[in-house]
mmCIF file of C-alpha atoms in Angstrom:
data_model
loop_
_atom_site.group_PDB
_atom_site.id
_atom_site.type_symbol
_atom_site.label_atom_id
_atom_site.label_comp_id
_atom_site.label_asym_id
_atom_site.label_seq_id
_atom_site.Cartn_x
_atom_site.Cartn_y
_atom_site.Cartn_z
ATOM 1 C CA UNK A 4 38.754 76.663 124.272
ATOM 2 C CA UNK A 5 35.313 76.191 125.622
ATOM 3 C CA UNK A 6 33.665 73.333 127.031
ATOM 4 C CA UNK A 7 31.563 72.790 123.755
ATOM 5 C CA UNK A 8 34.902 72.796 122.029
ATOM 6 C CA UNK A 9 36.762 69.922 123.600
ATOM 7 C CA UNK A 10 37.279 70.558 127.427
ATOM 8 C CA UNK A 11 36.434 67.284 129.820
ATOM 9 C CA UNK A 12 35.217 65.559 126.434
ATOM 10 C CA UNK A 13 36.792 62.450 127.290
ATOM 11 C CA UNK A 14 36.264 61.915 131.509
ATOM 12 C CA UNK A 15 36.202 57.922 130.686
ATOM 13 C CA UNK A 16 40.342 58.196 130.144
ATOM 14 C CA UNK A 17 40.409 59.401 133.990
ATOM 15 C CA UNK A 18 41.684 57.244 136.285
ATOM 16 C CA UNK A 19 39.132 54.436 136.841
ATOM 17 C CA UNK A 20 38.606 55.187 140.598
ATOM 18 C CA UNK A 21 37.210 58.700 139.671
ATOM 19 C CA UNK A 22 34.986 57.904 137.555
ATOM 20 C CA UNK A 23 33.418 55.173 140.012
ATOM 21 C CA UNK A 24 30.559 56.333 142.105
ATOM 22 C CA UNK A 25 30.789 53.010 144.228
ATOM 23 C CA UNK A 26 34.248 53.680 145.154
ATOM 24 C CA UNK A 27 35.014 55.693 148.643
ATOM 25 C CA UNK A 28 38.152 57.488 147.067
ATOM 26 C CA UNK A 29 35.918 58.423 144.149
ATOM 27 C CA UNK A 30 33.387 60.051 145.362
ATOM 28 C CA UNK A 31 35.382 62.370 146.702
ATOM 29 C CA UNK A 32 36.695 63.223 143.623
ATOM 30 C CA UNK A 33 34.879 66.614 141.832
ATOM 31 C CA UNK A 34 35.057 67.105 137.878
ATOM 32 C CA UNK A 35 35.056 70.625 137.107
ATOM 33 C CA UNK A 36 33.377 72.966 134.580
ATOM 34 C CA UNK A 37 35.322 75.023 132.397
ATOM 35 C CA UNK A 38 35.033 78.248 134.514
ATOM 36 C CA UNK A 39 36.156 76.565 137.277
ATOM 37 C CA UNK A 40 39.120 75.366 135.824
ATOM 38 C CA UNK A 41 39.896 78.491 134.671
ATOM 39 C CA UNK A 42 39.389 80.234 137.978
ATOM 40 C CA UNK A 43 42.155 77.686 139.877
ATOM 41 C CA UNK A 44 44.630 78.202 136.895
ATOM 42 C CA UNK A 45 44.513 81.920 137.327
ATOM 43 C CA UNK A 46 45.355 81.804 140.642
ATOM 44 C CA UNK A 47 47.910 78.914 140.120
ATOM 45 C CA UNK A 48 49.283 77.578 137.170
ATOM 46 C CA UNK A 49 48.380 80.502 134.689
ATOM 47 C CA UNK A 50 51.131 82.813 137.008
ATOM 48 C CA UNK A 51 54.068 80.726 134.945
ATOM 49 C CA UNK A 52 55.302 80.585 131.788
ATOM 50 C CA UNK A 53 54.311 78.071 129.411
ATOM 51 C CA UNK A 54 56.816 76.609 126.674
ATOM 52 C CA UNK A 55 55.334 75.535 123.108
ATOM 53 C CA UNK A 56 54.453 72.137 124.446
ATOM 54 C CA UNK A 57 52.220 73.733 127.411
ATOM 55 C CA UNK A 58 54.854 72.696 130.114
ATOM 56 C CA UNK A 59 55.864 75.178 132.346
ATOM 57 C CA UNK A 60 59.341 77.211 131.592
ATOM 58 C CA UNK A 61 61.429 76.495 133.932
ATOM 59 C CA UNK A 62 64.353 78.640 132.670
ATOM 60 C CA UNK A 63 61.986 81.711 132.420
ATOM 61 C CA UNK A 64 61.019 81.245 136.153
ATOM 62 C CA UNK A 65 62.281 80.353 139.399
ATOM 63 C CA UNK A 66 61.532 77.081 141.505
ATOM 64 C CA UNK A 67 62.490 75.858 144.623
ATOM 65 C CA UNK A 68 63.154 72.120 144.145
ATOM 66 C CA UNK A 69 63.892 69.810 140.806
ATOM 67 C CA UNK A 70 62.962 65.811 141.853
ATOM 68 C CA UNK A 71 63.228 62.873 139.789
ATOM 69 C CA UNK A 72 61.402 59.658 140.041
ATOM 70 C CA UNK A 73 62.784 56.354 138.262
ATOM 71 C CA UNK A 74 59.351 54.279 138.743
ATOM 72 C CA UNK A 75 56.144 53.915 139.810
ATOM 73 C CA UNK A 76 56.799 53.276 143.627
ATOM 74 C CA UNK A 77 59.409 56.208 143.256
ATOM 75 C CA UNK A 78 56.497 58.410 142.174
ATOM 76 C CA UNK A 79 54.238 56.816 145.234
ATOM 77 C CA UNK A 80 56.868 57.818 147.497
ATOM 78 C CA UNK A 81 57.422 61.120 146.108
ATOM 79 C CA UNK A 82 53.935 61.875 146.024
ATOM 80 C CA UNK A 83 53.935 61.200 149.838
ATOM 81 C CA UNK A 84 56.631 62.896 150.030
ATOM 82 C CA UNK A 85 55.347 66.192 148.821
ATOM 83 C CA UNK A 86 51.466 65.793 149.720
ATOM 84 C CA UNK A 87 51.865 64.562 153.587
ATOM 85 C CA UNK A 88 51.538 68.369 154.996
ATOM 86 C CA UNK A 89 48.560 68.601 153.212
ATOM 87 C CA UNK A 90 46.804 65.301 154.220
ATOM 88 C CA UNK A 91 47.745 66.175 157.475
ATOM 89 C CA UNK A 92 45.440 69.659 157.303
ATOM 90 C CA UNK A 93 43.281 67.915 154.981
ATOM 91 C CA UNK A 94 43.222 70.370 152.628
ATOM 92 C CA UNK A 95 41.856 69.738 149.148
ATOM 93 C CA UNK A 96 44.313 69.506 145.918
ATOM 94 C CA UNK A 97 43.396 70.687 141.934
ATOM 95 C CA UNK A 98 44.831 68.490 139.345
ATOM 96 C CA UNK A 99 45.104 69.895 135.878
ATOM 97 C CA UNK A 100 45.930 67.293 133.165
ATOM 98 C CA UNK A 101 48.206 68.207 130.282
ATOM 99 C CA UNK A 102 45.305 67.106 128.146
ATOM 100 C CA UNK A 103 42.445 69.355 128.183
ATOM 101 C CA UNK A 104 40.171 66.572 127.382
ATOM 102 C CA UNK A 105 40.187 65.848 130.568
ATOM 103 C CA UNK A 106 38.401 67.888 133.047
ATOM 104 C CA UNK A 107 40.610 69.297 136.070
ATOM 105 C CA UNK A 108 39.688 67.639 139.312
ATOM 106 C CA UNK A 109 39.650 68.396 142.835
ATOM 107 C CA UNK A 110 40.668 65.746 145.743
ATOM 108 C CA UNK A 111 41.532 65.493 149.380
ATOM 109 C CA UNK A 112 45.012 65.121 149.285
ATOM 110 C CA UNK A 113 45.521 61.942 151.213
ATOM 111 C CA UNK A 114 42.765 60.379 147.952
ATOM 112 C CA UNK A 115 45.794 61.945 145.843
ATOM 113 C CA UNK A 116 48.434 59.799 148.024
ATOM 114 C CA UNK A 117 46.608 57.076 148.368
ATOM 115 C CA UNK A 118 45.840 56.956 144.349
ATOM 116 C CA UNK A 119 49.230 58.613 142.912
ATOM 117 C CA UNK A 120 49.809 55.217 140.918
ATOM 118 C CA UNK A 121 46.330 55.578 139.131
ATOM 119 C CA UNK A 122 47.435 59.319 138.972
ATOM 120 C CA UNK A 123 50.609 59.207 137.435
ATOM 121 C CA UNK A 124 49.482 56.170 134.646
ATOM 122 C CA UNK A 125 46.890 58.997 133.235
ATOM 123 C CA UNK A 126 49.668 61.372 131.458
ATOM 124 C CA UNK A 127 50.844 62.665 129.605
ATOM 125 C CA UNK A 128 51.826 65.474 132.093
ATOM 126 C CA UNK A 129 50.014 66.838 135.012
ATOM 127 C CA UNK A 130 50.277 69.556 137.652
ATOM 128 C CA UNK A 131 49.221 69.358 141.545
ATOM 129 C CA UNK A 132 48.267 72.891 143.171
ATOM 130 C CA UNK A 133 47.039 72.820 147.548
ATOM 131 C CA UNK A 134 44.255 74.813 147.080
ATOM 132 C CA UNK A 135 45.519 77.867 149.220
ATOM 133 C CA UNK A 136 48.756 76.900 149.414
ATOM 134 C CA UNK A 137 51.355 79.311 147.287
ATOM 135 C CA UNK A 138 52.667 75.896 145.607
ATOM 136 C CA UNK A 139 52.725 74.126 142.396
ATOM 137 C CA UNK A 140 53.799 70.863 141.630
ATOM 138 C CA UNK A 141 54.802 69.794 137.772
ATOM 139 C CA UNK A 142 54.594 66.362 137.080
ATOM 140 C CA UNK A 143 56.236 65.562 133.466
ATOM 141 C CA UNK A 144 56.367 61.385 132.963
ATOM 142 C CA UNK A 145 59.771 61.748 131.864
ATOM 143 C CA UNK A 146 60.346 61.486 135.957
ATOM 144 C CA UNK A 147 60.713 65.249 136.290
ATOM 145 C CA UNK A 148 59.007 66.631 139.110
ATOM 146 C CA UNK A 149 59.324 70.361 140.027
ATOM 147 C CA UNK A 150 57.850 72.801 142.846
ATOM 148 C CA UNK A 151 57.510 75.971 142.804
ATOM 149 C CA UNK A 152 56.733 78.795 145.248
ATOM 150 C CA UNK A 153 53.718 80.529 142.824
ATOM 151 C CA UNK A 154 54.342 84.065 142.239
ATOM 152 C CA UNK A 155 52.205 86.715 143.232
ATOM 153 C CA UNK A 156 49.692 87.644 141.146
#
């Protein structure tokens, strides 16, 4: 897939903050080309296993922690949860949608706390990598949230 072919065709079905050049959180947020897309998921997401449906398979690798989130202030919480360390050394998080229509995006990661509501009502599935950091987080809307320690490459 190229970007002529269907990659970030449809930014509008973003959440509404990051397409908003008025708001604060949003203009933080940065819309990536193809390339760099591809370049984070090498180093990230591309170093699992996919199954059919492009989630990751879990039973083919190993993961250090299996969550579940029953509604949208669980997911707030959760998101909290697993982004604080980052906030705290302000690094920067990738978000890959399971939709390729939508372009990846970059964030500080307190923007990703502070929005995981608008996050999470995207879908249908998403994944969270800490740019640097050796961790990925897969976000499935059935409530499923898993991290994993990414292997080395």
């Amino acid at each position: 897939m190229t970007e002529d072919n269907g990659y970030a065709s449809h930014p509008e079905y973003l959440p509404g903050f990051m397409n908003d050049p008025e708001d604060s959180d949003g203009r933080q947020v940065a819309k990536l080309r193809w390339t760099e897309s591809r370049e984070l998921e090498a180093m990230s997401l591309n170093r699992f296993p996919s199954t059919f449906s492009a989630a990751l398979d879990w039973d083919s690798a190993s993961y250090e922690d299996r969550l579940w989130w029953d509604d949208e202030e669980g997911w707030e919480r959760m998101a909290a949860q697993l982004l604080s360390s980052y906030a705290e050394r302000e690094m920067t998080v990738a978000i890959f949608w399971g939709n390729l229509e939508l372009p990846t995006v970059t964030l500080p990661a307190d923007v990703a706390i502070r929005r995981a509501r608008d996050i999470v009502d995207v879908g249908p599935h998403f994944w969270i990598y800490p740019i640097g950091a050796p961790v990925l987080i897969e976000c499935l809307m059935d409530g499923q949230i898993t991290v994993a320690t990414i292997p080395e490459a």
